[in-house]
PDB file of C-alpha atoms in Angstrom:
ATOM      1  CA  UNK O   1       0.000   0.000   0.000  1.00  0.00           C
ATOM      2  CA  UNK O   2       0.583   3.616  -1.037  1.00  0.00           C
ATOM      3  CA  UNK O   3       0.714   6.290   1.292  1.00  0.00           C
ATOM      4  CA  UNK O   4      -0.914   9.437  -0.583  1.00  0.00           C
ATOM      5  CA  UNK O   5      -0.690  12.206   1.841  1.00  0.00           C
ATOM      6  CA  UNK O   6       0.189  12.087   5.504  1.00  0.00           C
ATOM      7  CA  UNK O   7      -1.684  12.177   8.987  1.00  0.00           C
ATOM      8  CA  UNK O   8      -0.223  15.301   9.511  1.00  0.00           C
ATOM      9  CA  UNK O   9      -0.536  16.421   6.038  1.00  0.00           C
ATOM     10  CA  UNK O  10      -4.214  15.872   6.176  1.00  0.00           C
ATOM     11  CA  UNK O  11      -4.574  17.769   9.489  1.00  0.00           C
ATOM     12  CA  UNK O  12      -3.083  20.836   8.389  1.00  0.00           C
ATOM     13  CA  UNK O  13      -5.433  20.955   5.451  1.00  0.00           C
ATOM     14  CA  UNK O  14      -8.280  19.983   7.894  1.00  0.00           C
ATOM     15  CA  UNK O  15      -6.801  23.076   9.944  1.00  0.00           C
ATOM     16  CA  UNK O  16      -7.243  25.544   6.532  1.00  0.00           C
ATOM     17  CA  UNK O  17     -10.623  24.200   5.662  1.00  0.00           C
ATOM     18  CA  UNK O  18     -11.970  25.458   9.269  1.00  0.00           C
ATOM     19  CA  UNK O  19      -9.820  28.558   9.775  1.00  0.00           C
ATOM     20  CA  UNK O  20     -11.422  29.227   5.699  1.00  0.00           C
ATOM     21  CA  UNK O  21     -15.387  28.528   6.460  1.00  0.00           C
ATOM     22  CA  UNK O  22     -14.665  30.530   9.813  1.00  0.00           C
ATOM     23  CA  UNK O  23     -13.663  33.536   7.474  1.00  0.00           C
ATOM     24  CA  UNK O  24     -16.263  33.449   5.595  1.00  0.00           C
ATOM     25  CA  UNK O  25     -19.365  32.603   7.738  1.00  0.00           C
ATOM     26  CA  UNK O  26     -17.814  34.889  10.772  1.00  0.00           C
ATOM     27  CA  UNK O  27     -21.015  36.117  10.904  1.00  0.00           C
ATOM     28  CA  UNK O  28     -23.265  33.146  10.771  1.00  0.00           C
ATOM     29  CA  UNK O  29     -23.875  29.877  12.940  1.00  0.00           C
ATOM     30  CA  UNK O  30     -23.000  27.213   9.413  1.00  0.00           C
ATOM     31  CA  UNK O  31     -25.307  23.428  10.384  1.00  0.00           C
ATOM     32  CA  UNK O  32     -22.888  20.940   9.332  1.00  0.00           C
ATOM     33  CA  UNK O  33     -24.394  17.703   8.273  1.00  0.00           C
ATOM     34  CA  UNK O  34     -22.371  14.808   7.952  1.00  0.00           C
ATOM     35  CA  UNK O  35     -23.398  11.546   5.846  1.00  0.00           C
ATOM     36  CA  UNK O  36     -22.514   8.779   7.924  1.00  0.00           C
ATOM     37  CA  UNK O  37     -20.599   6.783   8.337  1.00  0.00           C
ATOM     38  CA  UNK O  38     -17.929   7.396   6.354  1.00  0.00           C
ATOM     39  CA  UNK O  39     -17.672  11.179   7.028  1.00  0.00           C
ATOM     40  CA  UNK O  40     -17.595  10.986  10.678  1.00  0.00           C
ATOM     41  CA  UNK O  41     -14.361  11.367  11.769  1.00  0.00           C
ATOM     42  CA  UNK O  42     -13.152  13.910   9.095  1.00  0.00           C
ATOM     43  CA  UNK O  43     -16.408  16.378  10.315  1.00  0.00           C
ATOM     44  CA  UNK O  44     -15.180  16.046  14.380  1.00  0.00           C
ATOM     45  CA  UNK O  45     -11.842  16.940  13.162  1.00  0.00           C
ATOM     46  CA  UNK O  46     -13.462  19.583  10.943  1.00  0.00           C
ATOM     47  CA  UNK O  47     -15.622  20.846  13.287  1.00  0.00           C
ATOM     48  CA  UNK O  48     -13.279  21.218  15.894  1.00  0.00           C
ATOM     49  CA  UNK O  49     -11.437  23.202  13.556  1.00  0.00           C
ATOM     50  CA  UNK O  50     -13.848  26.278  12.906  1.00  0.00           C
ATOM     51  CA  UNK O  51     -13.974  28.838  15.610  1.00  0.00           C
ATOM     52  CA  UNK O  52     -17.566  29.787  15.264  1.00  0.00           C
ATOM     53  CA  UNK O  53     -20.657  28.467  17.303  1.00  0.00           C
ATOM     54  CA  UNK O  54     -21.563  25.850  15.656  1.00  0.00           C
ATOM     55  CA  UNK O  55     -24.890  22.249  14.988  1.00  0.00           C
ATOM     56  CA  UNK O  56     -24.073  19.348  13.570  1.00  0.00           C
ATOM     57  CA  UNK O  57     -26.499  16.678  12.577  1.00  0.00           C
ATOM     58  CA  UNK O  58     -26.523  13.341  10.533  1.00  0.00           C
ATOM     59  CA  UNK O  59     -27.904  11.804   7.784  1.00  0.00           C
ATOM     60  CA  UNK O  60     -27.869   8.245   6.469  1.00  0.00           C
ATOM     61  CA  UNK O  61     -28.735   7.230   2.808  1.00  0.00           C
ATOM     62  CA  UNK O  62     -27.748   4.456   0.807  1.00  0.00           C
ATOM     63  CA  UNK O  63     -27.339   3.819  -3.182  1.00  0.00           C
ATOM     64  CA  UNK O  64     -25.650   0.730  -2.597  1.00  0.00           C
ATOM     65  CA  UNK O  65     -27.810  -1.649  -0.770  1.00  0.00           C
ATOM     66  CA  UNK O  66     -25.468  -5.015   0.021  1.00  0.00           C
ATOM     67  CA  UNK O  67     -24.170  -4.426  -3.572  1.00  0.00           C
ATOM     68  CA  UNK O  68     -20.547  -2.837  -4.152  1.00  0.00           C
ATOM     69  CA  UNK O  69     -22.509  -1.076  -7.562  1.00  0.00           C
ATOM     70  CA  UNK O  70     -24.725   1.869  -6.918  1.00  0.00           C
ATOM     71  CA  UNK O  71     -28.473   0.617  -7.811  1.00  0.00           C
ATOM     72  CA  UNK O  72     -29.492   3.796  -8.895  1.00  0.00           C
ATOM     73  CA  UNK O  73     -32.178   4.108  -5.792  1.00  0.00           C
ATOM     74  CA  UNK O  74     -31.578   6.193  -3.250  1.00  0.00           C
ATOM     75  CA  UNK O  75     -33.049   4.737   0.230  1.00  0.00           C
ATOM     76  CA  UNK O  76     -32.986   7.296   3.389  1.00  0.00           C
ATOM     77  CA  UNK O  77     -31.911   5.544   5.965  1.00  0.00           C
ATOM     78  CA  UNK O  78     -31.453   8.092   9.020  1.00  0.00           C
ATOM     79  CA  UNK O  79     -33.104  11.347   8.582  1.00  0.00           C
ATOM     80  CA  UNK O  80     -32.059  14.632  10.031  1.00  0.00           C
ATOM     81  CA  UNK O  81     -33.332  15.191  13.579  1.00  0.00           C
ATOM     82  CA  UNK O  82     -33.686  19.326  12.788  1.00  0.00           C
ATOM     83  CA  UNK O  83     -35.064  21.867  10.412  1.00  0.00           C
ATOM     84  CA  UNK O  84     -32.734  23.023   7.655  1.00  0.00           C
ATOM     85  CA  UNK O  85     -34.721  26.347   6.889  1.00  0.00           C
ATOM     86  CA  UNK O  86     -32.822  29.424   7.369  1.00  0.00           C
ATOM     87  CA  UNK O  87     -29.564  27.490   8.190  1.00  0.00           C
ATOM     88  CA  UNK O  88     -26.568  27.908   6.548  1.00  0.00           C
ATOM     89  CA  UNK O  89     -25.716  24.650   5.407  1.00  0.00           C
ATOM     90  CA  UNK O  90     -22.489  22.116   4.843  1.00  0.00           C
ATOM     91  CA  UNK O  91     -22.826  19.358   3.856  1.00  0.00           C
ATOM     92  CA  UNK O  92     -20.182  16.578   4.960  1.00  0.00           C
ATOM     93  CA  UNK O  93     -19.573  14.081   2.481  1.00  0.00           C
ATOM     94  CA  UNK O  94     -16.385  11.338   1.937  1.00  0.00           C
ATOM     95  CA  UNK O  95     -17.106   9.617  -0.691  1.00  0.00           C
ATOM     96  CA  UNK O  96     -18.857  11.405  -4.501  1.00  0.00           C
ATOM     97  CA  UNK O  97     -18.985   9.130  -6.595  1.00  0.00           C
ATOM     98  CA  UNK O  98     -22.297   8.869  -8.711  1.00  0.00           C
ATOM     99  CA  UNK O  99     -23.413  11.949  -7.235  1.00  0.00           C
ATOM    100  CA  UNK O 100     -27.120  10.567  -6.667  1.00  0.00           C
ATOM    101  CA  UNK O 101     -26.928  10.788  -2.837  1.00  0.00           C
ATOM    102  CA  UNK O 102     -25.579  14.349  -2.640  1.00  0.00           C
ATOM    103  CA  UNK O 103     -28.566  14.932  -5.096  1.00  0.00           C
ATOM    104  CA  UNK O 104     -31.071  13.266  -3.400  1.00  0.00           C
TER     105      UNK O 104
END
């Protein structure tokens, strides 16, 4: 196996990313919603990251089923538990790969 970028590489970006969205939403309270599982640990680090106040919620959908080929059907597996109007919104996301759960 490979080794494509470092732990420590990865935290410093992980660092930028929050001191960036803290820039430019130093005026708003940003909802971060992670998909999980996958993006879990990447949005703690993340959100520890951004010096703002801060929600964080989670949402589960699947394209996969027990397959390792997207079926094309998006099930919902774990909704989110609040309101999204009026929030400003991230989305949390590790893997894009069809793009049909980011659109759903």
């Amino acid at each position: 196996m490979r080794v494509l970028l470092s732990f420590d590489q990865i935290q410093r970006r992980i660092v930028e990313m929050g001191k960036q969205i803290s820039e430019e939403y130093s005026d708003q309270e940003p909802h971060l919603v992670g998909v999980l599982k996958g993006a879990c640990p990447f949005m703690t680090d993340l959100a520890q990251s951004i010096d703002l106040p801060l929600t964080l919620d989670y949402i589960a959908v699947s394209s996969y089923g027990k397959s390792t080929k997207s079926t094309g059907e998006v099930k919902l597996i774990k909704d989110l538990d609040q309101g999204l109007e009026g929030r400003d919104l991230l989305i949390v996301e590790d893997i894009v790969d069809t793009g049909l759960t980011l659109n759903y």
